[in-house]
Short mmCIF file of C-alpha atoms and ligand atoms in Angstrom, two decimals:
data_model
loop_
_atom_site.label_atom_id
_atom_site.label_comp_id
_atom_site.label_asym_id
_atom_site.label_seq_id
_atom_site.Cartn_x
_atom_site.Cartn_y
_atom_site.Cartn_z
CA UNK A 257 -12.85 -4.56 11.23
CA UNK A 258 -9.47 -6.00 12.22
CA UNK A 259 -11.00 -9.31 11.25
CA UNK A 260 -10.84 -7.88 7.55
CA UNK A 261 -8.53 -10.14 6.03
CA UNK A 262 -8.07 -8.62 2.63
CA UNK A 263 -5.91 -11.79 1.65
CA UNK A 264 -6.23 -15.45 2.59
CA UNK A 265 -4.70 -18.42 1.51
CA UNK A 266 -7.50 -21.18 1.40
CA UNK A 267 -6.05 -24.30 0.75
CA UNK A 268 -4.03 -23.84 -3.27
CA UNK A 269 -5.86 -20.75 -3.60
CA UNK A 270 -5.87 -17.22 -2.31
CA UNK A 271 -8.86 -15.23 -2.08
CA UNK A 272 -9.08 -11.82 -1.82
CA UNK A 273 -11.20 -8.67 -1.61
CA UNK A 274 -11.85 -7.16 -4.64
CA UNK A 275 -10.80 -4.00 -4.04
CA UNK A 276 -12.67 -2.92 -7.48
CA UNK A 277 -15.83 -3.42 -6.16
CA UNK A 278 -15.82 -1.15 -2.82
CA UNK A 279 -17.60 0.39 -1.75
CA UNK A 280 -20.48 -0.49 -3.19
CA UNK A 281 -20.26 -4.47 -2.42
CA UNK A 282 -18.12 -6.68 -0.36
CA UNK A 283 -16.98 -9.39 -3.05
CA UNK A 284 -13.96 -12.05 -2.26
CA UNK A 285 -12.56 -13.52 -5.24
CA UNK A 286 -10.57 -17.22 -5.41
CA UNK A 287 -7.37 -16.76 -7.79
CA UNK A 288 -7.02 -20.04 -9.11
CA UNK A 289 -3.98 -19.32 -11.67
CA UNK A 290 -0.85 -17.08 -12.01
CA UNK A 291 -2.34 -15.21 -14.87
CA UNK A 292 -5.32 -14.45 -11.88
CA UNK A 293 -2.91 -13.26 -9.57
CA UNK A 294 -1.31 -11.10 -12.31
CA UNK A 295 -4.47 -9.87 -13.42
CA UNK A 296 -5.43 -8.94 -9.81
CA UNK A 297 -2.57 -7.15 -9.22
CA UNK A 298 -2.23 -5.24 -11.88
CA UNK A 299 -6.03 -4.41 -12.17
CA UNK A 300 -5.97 -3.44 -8.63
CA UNK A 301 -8.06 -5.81 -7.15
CA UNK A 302 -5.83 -6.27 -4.79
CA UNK A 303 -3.40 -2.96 -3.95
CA UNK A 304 -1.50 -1.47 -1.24
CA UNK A 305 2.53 -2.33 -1.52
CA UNK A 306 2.31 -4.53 1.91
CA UNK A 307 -0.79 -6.81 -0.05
CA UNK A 308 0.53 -6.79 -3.53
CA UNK A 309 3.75 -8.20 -1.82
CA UNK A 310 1.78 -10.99 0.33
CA UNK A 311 -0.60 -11.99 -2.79
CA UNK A 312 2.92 -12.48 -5.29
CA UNK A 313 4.05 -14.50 -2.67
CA UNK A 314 1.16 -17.27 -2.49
CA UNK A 315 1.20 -16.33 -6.11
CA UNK A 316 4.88 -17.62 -6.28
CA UNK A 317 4.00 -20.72 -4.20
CA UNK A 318 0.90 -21.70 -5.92
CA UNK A 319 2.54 -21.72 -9.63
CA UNK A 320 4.84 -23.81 -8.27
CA UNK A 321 2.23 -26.37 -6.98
CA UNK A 322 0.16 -26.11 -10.45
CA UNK A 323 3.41 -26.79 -11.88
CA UNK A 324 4.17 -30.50 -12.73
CA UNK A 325 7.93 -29.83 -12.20
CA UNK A 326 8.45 -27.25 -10.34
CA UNK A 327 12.79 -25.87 -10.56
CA UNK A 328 14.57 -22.62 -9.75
CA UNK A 329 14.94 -22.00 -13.12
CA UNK A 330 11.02 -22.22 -13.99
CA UNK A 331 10.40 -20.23 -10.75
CA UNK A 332 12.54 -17.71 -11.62
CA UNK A 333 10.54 -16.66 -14.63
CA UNK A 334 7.15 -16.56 -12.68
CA UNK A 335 8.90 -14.50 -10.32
CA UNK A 336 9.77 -12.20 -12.91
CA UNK A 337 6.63 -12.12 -14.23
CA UNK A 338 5.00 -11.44 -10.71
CA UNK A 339 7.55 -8.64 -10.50
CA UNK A 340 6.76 -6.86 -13.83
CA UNK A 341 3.11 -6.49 -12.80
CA UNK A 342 3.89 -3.46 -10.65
CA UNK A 343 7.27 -2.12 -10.45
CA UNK A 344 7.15 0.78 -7.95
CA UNK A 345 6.00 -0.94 -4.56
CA UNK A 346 9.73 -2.79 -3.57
CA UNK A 347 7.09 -5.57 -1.12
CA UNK A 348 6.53 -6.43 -4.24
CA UNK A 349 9.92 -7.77 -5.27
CA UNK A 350 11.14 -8.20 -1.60
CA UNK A 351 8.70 -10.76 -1.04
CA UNK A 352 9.27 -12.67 -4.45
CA UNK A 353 12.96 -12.77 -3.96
CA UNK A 354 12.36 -13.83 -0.24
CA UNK A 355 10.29 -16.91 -1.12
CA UNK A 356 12.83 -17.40 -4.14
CA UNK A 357 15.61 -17.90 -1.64
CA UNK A 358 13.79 -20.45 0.16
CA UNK A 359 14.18 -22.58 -2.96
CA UNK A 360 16.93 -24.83 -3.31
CA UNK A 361 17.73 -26.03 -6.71
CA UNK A 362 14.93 -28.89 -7.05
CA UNK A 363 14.83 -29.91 -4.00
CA UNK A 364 11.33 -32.02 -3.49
CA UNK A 365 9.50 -29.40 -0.81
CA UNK A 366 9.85 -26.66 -2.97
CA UNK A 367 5.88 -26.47 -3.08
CA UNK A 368 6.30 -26.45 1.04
CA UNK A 369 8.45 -24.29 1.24
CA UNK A 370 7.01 -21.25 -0.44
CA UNK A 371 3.49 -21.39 1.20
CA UNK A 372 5.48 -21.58 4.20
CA UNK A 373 7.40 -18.76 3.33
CA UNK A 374 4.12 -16.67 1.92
CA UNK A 375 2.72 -17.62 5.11
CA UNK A 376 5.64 -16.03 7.18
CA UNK A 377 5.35 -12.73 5.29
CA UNK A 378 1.79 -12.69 5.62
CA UNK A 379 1.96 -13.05 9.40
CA UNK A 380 4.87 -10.97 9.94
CA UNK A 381 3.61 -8.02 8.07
CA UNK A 382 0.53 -8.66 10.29
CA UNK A 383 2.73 -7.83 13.45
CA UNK A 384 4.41 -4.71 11.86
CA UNK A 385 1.20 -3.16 11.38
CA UNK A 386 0.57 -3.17 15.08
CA UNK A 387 3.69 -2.08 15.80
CA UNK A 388 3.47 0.74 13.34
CA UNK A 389 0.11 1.21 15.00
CA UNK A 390 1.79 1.28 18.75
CA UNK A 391 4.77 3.33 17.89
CA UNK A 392 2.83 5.87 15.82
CA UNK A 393 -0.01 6.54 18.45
CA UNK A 394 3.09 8.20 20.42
CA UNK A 395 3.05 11.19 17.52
CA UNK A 396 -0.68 12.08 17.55
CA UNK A 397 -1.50 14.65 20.15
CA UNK A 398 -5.41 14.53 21.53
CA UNK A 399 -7.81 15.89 19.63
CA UNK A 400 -6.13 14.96 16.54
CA UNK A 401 -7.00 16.26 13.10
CA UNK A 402 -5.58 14.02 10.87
CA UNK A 403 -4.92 14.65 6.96
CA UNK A 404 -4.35 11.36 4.80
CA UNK A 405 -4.15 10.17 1.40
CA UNK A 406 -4.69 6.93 -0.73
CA UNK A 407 -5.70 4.14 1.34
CA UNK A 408 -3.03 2.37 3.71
CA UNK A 409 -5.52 0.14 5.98
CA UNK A 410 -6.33 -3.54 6.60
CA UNK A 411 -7.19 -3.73 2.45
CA UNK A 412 -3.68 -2.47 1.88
CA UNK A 413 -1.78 -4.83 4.26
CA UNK A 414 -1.59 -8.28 5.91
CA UNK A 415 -2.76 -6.71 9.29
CA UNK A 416 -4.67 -3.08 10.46
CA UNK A 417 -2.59 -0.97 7.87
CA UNK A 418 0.25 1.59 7.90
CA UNK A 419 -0.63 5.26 8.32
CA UNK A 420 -4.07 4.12 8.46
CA UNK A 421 -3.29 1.20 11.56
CA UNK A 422 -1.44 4.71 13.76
CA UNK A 423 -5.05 6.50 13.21
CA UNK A 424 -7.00 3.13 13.75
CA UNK A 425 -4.53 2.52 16.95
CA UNK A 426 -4.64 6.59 17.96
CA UNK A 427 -8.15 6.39 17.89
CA UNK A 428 -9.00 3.48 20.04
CA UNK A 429 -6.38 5.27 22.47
CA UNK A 430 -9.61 8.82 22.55
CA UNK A 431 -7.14 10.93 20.24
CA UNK A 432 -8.67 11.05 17.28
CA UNK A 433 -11.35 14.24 16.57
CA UNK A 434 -11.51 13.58 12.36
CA UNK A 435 -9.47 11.82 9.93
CA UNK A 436 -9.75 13.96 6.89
CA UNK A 437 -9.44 11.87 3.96
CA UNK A 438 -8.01 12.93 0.36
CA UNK A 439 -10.18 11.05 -2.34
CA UNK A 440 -7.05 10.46 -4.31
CA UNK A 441 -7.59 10.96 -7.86
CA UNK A 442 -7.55 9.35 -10.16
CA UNK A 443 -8.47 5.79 -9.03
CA UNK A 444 -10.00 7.14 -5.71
CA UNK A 445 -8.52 4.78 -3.00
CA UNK A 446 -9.04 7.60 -0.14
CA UNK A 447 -12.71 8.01 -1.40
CA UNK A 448 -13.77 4.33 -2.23
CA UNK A 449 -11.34 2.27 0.29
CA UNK A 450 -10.09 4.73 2.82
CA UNK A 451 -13.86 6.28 3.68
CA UNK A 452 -15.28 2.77 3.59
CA UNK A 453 -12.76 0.88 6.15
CA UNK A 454 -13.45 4.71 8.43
CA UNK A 455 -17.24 4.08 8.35
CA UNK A 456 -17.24 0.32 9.02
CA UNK A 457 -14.56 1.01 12.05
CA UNK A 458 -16.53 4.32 13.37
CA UNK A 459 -14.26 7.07 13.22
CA UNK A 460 -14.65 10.15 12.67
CA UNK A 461 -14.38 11.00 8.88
CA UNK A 462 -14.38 13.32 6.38
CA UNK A 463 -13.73 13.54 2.48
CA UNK A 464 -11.62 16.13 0.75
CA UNK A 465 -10.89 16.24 -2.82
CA UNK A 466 -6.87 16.03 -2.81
CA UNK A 467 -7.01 20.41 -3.83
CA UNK A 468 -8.85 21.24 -0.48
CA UNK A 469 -6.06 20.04 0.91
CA UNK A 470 -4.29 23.23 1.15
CA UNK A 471 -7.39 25.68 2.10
CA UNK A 472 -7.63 23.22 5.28
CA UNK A 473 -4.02 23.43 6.06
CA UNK A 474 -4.02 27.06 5.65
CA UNK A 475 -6.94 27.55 7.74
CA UNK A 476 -5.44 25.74 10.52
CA UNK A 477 -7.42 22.56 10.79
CA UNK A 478 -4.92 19.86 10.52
CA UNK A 479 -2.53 19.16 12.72
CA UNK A 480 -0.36 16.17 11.12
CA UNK A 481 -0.48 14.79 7.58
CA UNK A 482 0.11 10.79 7.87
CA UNK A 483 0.59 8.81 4.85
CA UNK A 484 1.60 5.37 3.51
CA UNK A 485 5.13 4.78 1.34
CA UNK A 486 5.77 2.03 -1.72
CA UNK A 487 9.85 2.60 -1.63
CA UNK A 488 11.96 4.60 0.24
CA UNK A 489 15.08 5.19 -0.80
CA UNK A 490 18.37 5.81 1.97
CA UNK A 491 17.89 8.95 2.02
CA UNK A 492 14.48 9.04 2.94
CA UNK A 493 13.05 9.81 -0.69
CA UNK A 494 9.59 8.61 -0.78
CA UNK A 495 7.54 7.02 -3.16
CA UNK A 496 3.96 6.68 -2.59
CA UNK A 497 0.83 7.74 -4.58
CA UNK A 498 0.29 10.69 -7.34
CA UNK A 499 -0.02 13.65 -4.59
CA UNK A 500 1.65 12.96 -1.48
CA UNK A 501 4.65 15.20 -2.96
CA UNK A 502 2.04 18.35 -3.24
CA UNK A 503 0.58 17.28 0.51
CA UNK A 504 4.12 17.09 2.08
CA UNK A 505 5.19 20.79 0.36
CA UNK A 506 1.71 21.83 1.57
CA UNK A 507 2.46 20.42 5.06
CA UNK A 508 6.18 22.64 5.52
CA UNK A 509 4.49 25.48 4.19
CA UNK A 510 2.30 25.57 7.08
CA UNK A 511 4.83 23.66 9.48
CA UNK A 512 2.23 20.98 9.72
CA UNK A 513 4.37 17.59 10.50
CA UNK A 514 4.49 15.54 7.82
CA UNK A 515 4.69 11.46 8.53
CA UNK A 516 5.25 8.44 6.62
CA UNK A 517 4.45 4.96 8.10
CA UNK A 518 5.91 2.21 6.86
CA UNK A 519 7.15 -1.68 7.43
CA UNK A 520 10.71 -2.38 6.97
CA UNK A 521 9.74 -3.94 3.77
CA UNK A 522 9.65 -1.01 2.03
CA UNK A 523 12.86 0.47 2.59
CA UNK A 524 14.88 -0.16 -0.53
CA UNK A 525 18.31 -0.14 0.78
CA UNK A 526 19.81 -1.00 -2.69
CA UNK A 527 18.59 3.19 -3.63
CA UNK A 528 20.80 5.95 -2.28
CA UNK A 529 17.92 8.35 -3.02
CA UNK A 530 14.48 8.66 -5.35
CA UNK A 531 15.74 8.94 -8.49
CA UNK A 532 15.95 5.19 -9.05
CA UNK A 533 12.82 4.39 -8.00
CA UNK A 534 11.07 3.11 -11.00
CA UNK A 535 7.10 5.17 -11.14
CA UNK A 536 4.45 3.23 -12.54
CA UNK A 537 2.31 4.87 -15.61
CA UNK A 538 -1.16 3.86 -15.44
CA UNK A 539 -3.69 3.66 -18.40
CA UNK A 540 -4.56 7.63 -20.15
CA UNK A 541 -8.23 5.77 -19.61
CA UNK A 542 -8.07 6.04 -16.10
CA UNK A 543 -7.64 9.72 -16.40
CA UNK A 544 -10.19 10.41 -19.20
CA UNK A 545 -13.22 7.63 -18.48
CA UNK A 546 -12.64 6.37 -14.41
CA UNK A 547 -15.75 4.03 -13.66
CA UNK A 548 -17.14 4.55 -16.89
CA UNK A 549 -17.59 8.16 -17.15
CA UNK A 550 -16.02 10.35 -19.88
CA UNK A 551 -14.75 13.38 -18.63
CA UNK A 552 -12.29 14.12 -21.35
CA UNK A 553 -12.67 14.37 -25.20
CA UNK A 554 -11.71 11.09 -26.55
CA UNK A 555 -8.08 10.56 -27.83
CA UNK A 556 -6.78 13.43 -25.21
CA UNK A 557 -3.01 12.88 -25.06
CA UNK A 558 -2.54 11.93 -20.90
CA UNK A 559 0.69 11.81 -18.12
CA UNK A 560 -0.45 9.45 -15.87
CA UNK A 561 2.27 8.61 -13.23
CA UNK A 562 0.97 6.52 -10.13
CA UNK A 563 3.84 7.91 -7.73
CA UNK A 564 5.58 10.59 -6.69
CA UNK A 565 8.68 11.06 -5.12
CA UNK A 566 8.43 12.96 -1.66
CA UNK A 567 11.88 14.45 -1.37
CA UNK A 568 13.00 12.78 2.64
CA UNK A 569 14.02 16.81 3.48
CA UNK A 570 10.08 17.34 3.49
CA UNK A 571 9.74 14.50 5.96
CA UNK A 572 9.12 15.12 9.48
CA UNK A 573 9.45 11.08 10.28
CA UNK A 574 9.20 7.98 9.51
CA UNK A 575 7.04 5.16 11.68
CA UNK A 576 8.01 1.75 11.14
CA UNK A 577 7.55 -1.63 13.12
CA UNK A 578 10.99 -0.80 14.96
CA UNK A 579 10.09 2.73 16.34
CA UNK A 580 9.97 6.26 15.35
CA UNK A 581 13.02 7.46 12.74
CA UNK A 582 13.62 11.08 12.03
CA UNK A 583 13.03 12.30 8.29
CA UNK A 584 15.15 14.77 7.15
CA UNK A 585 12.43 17.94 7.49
CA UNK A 586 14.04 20.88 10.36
CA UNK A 587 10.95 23.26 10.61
O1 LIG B 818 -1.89 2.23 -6.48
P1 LIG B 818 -2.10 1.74 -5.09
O2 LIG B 818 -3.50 1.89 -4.61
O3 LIG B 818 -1.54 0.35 -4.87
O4 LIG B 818 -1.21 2.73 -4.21
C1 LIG B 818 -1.12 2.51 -2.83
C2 LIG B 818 -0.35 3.53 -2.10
O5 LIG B 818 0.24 4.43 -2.66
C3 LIG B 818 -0.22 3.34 -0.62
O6 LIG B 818 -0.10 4.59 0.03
C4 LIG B 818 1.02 2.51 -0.31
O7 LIG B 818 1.07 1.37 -1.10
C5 LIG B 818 1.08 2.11 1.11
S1 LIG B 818 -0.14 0.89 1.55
C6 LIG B 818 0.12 0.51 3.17
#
């Protein structure tokens, strides 16, 4: 399962997993054009603020090849427009601007260049994951029961994941006694993605609708909360999926410790804390007919924000490719 590559540059185009179609099939696509990788991105076929940053990046470097003259200034505007198509994961921007800055003003590689660049991302986001994965098996005690949310594995990233490469890593190391995962309404990443990479890598695994969450916590049966991030701010403000501010006031309630594992790609220096983090609003249809079902009346007026903001005083600490850093949580 750490074969999974959920993105892959063959040759001028990148194929991915389509992350719509798990779990029932397995089913790489080729993005051929821009508009693809836009599509793809904002569709959610490919998701997870690590991937969405690695895919804009070949993204980047294959407009410029399609291009018959590729220049800064035409790059610029794809970047843009790879930028727009999500605005609350900062990998997403960090990696666009990276390959960007590769780019001297018409020089003749340019096309070089940014695969290279998309390449180096790729590979170095790769490493952090095992890193992540090393550093954060230090915080999980044996026996572990482990509470996540939204899926932050090897579909999510260029490697074995965030929070989902320290459980991966933890259990391989005998600590891990069941990874409880949220199903993360409403798009259901921890029941479609998170369960499926759990199966397919044998741990042990259970799913929770995201409101059990407390009953469990309450009762006793989980002993750290783990989760992914999509910005963090200086402070430690958090941005990650719809829920993981509910989980981490759940989690200080019953002094369970609360973690966030993350790459050094999205911290967001530029932010002194979450209020400027931009949150994504996703489609009312989302909410009201997911996979094709209706489960509201037609027309019902929606709020459908794809982030929260976890306040960094309700995190315990963060894990990231350097080492362990403490959040700003006391209890
Ligand atoms: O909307 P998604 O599925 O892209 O949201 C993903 C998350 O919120 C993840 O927790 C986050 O991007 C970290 S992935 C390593």
């Amino acid at each position: 399962m750490t074969e999974l590559q959920a993105i892959e540059r063959v040759g001028s185009t990148i194929k991915i997993v389509d992350q719509t179609a798990l779990p029932a099939t397995l089913e790489y696509r080729e993005l051929a054009t821009l508009e693809a990788v836009i599509e793809a991105i904002r569709t959610l076929r490919v998701r997870g603020a690590p991937a969405i940053g690695i895919a804009a990046a070949y993204g980047l470097a294959q407009a410029a090849e399609l291009s018959p003259a590729p220049s800064l200034k035409k790059l610029t505007v794809i970047a843009d427009r790879l930028k727009a198509a999500r605005p609350t994961a900062v990998n997403l921007a960090w990696a666009v601007d990276r390959c960007l800055g590769t780019v001297q003003s018409n020089a003749q590689d340019i096309v070089d260049r940014l695969w290279q660049e998309a390449e180096a991302i790729h590979d170095e986001d790769r490493q952090m994951c095992s890193a992540i994965g090393r550093h954060g098996c230090e915080l999980i005690p044996g026996k572990a029961r482990i509470l996540t949310h939204c899926n932050t594995g090897a579909l999510a990233t260029g490697g074995i994941g965030t929070a989902l490469g320290v459980i991966v890593t933890a259990h391989h190391d005998g600590r891990v006694a069941m990874v409880y995962a949220d199903e993360t309404r409403p798009l259901l990443q921890g029941a479609r993605l998170t369960m499926w990479e759990l199966k397919v890598l044998g741990i042990p695994a259970r799913l929770i609708t995201d409101s059990t969450a407390g009953m469990l916590m309450g009762a006793g049966r989980v002993d750290l909360v783990i989760v992914g991030a999509d910005r963090i701010a200086r402070n430690g403000d958090t941005a990650n999926k719809i829920g993981t501010y509910a989980l981490a006031v759940l989690a200080a309630h019953h002094q369970v410790p609360f973690y966030v594992a993350a790459p050094s790609s999205t911290f967001d220096e530029r932010l002194a804390d979450g209020s400027g983090i931009p949150i994504e609003e996703r489609a009312a249809s989302e909410i009201t007919e997911g996979f094709g079902a209706r489960t509201a009346p037609s027309e019902t007026d929606v709020y459908a924000p794809a982030f929260d903001v976890t306040p960094g005083s309700l995190i315990t600490a963060f894990v990231t490719e350097q080492g362990i850093r403490p959040g700003g949580r006391k209890n």
